[in-house]
CSV table of C-alpha atoms and ligand atoms in Angstrom, one decimal:
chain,number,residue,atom,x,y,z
A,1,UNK,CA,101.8,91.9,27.8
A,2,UNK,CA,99.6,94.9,27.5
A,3,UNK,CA,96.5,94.7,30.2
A,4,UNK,CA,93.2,96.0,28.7
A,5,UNK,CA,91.6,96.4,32.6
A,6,UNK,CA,87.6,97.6,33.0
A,7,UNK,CA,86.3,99.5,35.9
A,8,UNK,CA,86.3,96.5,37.8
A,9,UNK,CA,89.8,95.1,37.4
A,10,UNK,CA,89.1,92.3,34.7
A,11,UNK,CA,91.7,92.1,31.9
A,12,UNK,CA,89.4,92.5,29.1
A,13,UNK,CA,91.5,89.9,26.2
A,14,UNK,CA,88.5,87.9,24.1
A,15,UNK,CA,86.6,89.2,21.2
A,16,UNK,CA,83.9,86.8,20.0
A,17,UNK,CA,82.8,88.0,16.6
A,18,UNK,CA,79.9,87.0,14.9
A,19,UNK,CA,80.4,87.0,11.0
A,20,UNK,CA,76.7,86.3,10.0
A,21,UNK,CA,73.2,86.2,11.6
A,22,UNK,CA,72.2,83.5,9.7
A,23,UNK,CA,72.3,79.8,10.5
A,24,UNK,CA,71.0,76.7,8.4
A,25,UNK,CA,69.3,75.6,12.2
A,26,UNK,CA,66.5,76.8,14.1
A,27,UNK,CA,67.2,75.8,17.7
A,28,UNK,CA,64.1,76.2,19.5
A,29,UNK,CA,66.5,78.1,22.5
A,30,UNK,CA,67.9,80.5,19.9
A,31,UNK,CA,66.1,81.2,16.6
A,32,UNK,CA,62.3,81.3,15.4
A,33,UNK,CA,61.4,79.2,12.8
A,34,UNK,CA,61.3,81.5,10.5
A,35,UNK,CA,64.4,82.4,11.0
A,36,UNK,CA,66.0,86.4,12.2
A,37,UNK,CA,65.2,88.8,9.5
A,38,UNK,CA,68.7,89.1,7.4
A,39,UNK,CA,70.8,91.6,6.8
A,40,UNK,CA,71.8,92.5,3.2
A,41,UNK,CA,75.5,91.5,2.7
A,42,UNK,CA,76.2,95.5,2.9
A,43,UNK,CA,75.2,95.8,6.4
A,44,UNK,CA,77.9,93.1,7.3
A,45,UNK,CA,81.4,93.8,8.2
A,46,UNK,CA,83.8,92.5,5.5
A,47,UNK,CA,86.2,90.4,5.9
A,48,UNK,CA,88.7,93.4,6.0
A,49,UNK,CA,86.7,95.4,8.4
A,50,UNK,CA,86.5,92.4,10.6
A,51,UNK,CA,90.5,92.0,10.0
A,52,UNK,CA,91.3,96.0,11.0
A,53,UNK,CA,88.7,95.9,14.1
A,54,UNK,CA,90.7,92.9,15.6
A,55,UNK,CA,94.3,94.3,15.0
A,56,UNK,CA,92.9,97.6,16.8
A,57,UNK,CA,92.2,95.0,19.4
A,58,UNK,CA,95.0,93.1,19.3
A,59,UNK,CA,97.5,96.7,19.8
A,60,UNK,CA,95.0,96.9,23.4
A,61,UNK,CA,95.8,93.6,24.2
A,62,UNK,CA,93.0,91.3,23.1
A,63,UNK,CA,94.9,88.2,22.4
A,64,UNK,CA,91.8,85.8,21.8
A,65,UNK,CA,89.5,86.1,19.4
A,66,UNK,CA,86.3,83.4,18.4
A,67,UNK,CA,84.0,83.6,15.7
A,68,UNK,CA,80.6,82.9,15.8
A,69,UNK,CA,77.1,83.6,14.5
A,70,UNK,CA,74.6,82.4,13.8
A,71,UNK,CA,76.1,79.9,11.9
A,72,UNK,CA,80.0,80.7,11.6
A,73,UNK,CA,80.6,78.3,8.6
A,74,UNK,CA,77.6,79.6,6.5
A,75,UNK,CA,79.7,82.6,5.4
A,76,UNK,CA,81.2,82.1,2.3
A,77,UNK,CA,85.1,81.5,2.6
A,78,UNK,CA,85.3,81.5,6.1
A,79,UNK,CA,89.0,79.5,5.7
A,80,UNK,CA,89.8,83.1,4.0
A,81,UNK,CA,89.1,85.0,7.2
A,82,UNK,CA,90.8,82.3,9.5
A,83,UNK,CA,93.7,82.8,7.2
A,84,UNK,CA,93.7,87.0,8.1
A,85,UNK,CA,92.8,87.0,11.2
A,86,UNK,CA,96.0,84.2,12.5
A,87,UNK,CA,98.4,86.2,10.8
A,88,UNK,CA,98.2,89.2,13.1
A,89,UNK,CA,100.5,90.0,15.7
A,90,UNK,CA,99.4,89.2,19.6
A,91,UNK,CA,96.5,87.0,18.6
A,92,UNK,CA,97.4,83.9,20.2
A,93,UNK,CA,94.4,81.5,19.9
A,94,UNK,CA,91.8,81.5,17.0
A,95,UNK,CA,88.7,79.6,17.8
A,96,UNK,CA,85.0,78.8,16.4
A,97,UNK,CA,82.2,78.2,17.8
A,98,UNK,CA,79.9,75.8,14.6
A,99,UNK,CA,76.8,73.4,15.0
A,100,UNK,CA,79.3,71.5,13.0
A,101,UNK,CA,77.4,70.9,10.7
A,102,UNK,CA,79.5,71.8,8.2
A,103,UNK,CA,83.2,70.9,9.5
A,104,UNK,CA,83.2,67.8,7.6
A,105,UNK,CA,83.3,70.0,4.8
A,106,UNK,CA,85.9,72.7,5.9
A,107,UNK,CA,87.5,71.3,9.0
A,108,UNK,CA,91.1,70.5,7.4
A,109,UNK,CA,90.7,73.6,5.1
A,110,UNK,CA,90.4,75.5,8.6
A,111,UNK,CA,93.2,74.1,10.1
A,112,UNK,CA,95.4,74.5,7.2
A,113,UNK,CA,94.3,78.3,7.5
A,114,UNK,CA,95.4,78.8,10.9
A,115,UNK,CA,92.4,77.8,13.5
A,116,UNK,CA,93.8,76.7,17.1
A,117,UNK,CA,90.4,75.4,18.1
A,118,UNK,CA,86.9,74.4,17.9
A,119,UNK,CA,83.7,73.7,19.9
A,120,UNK,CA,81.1,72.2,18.7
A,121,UNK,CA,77.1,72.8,19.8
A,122,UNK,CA,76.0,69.3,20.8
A,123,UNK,CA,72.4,69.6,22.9
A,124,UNK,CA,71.9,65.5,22.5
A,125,UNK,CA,73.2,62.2,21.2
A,126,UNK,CA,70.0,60.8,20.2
A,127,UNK,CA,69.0,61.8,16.8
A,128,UNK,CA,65.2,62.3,17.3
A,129,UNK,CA,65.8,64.6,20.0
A,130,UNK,CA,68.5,66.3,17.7
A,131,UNK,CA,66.2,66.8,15.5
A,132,UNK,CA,63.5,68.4,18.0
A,133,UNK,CA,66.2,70.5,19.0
A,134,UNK,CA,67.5,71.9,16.2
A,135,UNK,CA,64.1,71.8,14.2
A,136,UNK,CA,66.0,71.4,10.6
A,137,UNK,CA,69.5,69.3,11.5
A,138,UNK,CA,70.6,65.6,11.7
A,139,UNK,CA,73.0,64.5,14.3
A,140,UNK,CA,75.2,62.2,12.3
A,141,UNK,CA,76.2,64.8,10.1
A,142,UNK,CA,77.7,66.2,13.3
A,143,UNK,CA,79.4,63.4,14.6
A,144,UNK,CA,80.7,63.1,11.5
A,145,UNK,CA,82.0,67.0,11.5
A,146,UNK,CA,83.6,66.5,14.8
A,147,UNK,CA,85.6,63.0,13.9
A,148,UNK,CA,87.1,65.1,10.8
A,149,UNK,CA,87.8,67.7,13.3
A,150,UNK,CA,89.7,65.3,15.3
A,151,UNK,CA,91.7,64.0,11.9
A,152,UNK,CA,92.2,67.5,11.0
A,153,UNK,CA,94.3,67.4,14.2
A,154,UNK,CA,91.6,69.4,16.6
A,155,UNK,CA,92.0,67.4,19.1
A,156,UNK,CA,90.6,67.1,22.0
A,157,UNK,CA,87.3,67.4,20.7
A,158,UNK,CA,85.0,69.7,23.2
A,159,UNK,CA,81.1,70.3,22.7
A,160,UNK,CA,78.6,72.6,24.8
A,161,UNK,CA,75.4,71.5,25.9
A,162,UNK,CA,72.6,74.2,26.7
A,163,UNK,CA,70.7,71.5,28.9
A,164,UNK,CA,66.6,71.9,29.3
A,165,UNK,CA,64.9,70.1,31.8
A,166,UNK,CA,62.7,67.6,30.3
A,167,UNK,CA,64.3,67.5,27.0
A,168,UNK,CA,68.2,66.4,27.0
A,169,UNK,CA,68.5,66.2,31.0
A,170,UNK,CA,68.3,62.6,30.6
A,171,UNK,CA,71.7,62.1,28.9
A,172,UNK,CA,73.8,64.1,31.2
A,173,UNK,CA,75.8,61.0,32.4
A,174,UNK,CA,76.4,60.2,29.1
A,175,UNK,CA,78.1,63.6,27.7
A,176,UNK,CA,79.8,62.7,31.4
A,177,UNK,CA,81.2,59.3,30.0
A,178,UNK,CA,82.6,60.7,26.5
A,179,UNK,CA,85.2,62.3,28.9
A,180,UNK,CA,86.5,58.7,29.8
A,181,UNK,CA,85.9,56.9,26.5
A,182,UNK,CA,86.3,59.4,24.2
A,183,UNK,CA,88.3,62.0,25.7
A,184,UNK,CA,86.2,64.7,24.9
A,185,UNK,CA,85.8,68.1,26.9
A,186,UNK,CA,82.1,68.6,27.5
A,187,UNK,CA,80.8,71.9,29.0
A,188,UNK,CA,77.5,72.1,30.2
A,189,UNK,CA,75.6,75.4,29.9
A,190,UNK,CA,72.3,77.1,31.9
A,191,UNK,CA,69.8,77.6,29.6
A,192,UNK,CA,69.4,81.8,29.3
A,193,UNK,CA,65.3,81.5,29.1
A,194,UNK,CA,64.9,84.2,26.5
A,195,UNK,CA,62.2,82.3,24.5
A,196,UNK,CA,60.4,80.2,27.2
A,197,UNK,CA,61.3,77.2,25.5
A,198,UNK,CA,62.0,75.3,29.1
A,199,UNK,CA,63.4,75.4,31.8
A,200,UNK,CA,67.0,76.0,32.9
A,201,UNK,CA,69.0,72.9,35.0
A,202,UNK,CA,71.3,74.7,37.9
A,203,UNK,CA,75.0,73.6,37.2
A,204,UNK,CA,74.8,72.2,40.9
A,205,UNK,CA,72.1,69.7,40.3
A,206,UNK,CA,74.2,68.4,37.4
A,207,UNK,CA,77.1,68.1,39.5
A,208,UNK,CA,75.1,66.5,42.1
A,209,UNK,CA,73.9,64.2,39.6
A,210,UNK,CA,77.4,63.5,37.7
A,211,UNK,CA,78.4,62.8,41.0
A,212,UNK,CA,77.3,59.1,41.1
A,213,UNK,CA,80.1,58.6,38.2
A,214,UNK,CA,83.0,59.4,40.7
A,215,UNK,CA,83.8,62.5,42.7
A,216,UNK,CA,84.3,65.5,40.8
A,217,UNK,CA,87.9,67.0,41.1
A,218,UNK,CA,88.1,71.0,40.4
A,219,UNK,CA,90.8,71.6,37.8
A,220,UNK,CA,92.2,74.5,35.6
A,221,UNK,CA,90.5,75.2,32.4
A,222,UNK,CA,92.0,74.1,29.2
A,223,UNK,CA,91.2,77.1,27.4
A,224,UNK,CA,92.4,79.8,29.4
A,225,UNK,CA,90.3,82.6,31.8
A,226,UNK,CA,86.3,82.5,30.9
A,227,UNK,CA,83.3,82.0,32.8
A,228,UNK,CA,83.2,78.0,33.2
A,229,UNK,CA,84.3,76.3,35.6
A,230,UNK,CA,86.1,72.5,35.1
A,231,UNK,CA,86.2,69.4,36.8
A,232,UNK,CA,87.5,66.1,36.4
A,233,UNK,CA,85.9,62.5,37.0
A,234,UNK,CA,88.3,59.8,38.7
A,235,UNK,CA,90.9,58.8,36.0
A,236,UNK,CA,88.9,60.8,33.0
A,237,UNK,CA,90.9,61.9,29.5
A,238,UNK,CA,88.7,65.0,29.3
A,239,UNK,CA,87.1,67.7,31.6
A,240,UNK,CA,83.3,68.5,32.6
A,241,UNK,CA,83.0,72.1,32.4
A,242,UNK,CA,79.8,74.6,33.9
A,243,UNK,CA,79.0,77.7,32.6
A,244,UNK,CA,76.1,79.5,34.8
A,245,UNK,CA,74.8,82.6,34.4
A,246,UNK,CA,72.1,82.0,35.8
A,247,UNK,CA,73.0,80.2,39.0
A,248,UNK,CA,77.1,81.4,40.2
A,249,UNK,CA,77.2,84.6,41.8
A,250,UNK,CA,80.6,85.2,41.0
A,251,UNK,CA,79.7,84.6,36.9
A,252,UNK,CA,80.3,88.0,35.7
A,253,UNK,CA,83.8,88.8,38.1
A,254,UNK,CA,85.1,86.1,35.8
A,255,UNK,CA,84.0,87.8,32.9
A,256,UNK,CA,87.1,88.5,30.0
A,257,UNK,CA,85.2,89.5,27.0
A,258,UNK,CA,83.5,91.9,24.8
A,259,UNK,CA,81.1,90.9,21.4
A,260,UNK,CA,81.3,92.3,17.9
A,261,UNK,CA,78.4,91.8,16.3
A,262,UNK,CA,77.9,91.1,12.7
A,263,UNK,CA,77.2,94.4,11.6
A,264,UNK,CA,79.7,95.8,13.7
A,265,UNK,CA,78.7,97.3,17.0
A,266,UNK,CA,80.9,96.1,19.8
A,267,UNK,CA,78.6,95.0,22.9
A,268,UNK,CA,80.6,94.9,26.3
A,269,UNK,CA,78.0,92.8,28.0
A,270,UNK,CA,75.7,90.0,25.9
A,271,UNK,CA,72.3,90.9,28.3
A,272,UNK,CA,72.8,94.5,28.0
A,273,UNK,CA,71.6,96.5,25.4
A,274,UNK,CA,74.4,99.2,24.9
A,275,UNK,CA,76.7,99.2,21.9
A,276,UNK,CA,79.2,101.2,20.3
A,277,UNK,CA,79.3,101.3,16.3
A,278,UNK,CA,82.5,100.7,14.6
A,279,UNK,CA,81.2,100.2,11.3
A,280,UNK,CA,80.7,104.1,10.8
A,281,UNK,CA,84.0,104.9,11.4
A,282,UNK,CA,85.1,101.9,10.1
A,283,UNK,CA,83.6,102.7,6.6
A,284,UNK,CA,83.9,106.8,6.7
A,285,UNK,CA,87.5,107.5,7.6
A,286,UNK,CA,90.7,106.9,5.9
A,287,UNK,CA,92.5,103.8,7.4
A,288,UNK,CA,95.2,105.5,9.8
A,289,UNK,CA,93.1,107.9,11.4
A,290,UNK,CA,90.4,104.9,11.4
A,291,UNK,CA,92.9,102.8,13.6
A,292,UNK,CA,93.1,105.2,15.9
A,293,UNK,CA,89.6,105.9,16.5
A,294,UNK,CA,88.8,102.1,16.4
A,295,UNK,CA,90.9,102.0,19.7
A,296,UNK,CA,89.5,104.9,20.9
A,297,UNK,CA,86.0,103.4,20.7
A,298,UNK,CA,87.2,100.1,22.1
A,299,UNK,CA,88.4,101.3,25.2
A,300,UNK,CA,85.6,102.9,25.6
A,301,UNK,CA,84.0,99.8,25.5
A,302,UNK,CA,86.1,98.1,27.9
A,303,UNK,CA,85.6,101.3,30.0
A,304,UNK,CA,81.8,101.0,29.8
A,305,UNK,CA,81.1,97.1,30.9
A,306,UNK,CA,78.9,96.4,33.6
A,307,UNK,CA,79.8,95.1,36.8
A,308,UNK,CA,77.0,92.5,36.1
A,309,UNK,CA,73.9,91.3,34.3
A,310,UNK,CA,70.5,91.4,35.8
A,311,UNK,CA,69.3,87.6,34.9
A,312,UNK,CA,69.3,86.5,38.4
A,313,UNK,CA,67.0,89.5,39.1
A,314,UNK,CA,64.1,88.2,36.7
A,315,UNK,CA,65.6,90.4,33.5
A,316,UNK,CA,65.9,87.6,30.7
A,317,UNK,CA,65.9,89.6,27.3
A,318,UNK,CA,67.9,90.6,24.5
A,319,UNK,CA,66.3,93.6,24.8
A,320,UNK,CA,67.5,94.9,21.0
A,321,UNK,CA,69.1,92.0,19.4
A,322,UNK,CA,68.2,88.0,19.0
A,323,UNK,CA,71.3,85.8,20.1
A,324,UNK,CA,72.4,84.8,16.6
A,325,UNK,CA,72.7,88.6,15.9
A,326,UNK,CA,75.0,89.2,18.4
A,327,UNK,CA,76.9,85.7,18.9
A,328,UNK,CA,76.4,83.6,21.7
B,401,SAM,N1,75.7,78.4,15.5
B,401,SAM,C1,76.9,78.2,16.3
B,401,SAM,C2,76.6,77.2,17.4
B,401,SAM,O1,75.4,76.8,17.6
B,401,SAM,O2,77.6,76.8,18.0
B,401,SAM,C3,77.4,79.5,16.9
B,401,SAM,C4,76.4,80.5,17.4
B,401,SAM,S1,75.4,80.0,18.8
B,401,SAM,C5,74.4,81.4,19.1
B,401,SAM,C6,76.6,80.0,20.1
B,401,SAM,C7,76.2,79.3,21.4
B,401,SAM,O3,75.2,80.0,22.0
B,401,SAM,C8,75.8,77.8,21.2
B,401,SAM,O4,76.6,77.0,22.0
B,401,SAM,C9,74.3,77.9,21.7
B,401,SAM,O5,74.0,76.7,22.3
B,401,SAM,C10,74.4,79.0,22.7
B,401,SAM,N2,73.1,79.6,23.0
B,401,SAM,C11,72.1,80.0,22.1
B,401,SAM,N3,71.0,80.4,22.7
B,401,SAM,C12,71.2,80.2,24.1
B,401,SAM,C13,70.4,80.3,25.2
B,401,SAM,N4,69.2,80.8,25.2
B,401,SAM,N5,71.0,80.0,26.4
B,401,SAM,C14,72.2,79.5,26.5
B,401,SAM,N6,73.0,79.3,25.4
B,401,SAM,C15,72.5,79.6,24.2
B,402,SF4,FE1,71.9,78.3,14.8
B,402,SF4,FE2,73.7,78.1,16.7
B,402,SF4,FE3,71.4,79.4,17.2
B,402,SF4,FE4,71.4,76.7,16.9
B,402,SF4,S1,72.4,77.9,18.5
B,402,SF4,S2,70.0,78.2,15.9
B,402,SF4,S3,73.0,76.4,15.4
B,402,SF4,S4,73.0,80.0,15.8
């Protein structure tokens, strides 16, 4: 298999795309109330643009693509993409990142079109705190998105939790017990204090904490190379995953991906600013000598990522971009 190595020796193979800036939530860690200002439909990558960008990709060896957002499923005929993007040689897994909001709606239609898997944003299980959260959402819709996930045959279900001390701290142990009862995969993620919403949770104190459940065996990811790391509790179905960027030194050596944003500029690294525009080439050329400058641009992409980002040195900002422009 074709190797798509950085400066630093990581096989650069995962391409999370963010098909829209917009999201039907406000989550107080990610977007104002108010919302991002939008872009017109024009600024957007089209579907087809999105298509020829990832088998560029795929010929370098990219073999893992997500979608993403803001809101993935608030794109009209996102099934449609699914269905392009599954059919193209040497990508093996499909995935999308939702609020799931809206997979009760479109989580057999996904399926059907060719998704390998989903994760679902779940900050809380109690519904007043969902709603503080998320500012505009109700939780049982999403309980209700991920059990038609799981009929749509998505199974095992697996959720991230940005966790905020003082506001869903308290329920760790219990996203820790869905991995007996329910089977589910549950990844807990340091909150990236870009808004000063409240403060981040080390991945150690929760482990600390999870610890009174049973000790926590280390164990290999179901989901292939990325930046968490999993455990197991005693006997447990599913896996407790941490993803800290804010706390593991060793975060970014782990790192195996790049981010296309929804207006097509590839980012190799989510806290830098730097970015290389494929939608001018994309939209200017003819589409064989397009292809070939596409792969041009994203090696040097790959050739351009940082070793690693600068949170842990007191630089929190997305200097040029708000998270659901670029995809979290
Ligand atoms: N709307 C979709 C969702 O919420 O799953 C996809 C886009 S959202 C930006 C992707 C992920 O980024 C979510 O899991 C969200 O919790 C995470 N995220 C957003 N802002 C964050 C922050 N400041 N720190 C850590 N994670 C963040
Ligand atoms: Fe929307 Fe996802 Fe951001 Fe929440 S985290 S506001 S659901 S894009």
């Amino acid at each position: 298999m074709t190797k798509n190595l950085d400066p630093f020796g990581r096989n650069i193979n995962y391409l999370r795309i963010s098909v829209t800036d917009r999201c039907n939530l406000r989550c107080i860690y990610c977007m104002p109330l108010e919302g991002v200002p939008q872009m017109s439909h024009s600024e957007l990558l089209s579907y087809e643009e999105i298509q020829t960008v990832v088998r560029a990709a795929a010929e370098l060896g990219i073999n893992r693509i997500r979608l993403t957002g803001g809101e993935p499923l608030v794109r009209a005929e996102l099934p449609e993409l699914v269905r392009m993007l599954s059919r193209i040689e040497g990508i093996e897994e499909l995935s999308l990142t939702t609020n799931g909001v809206f997979l009760k709606k479109y989580a057999l239609e996904l399926k059907q079109a060719g998704l390998s898997r989903v994760n679902v944003s779940l900050d809380t299980l109690k519904a007043d705190t969902f709603r503080y959260i998320t500012r505009l959402g109700e939780l049982q819709g999403v309980l209700e998105g991920i059990e038609a996930a799981k009929k749509a045959g998505f199974e095992p279900v697996k959720t991230n939790t940005v966790v905020m001390r003082g506001i869903n701290d308290d329920e760790i142990l219990d996203f820790a017990k869905m991995t007996y009862e329910d089977g589910w995969h549950v990844r807990f993620i340091e909150l990236m204090p870009f808004k000063g919403v409240a403060e981040f949770v080390p991945s150690i104190e929760l482990r600390q904490h999870i610890s009174l459940l049973g000790k926590l065996e280390p164990c290999a990811s179901i989901t292939g190379n990325g930046p968490a790391m999993y455990y197991r509790l005693p006997g447990a179905r599913g896996t407790i995953g941490f993803i800290s960027p804010l706390t593991e030194t060793s975060f970014c050596s782990r790192c195996n991906r790049m981010r296309l944003t929804s207006d097509g500029k590839l980012r190799p690294c989510l806290l830098r600013e730097d970015e290389i525009d494929l939608k001018l080439p994309l939209r200017s050329d003819e589409i064989g000598a397009s292809m070939k400058e596409l792969k041009r641009l994203i090696l040097k992409a790959v050739a351009s990522k940082p070793e690693h980002h600068h949170l842990n040195e007191g630089v929190a900002r997305l200097v040029n971009r708000k998270m659901p422009q670029i995809g979290g």
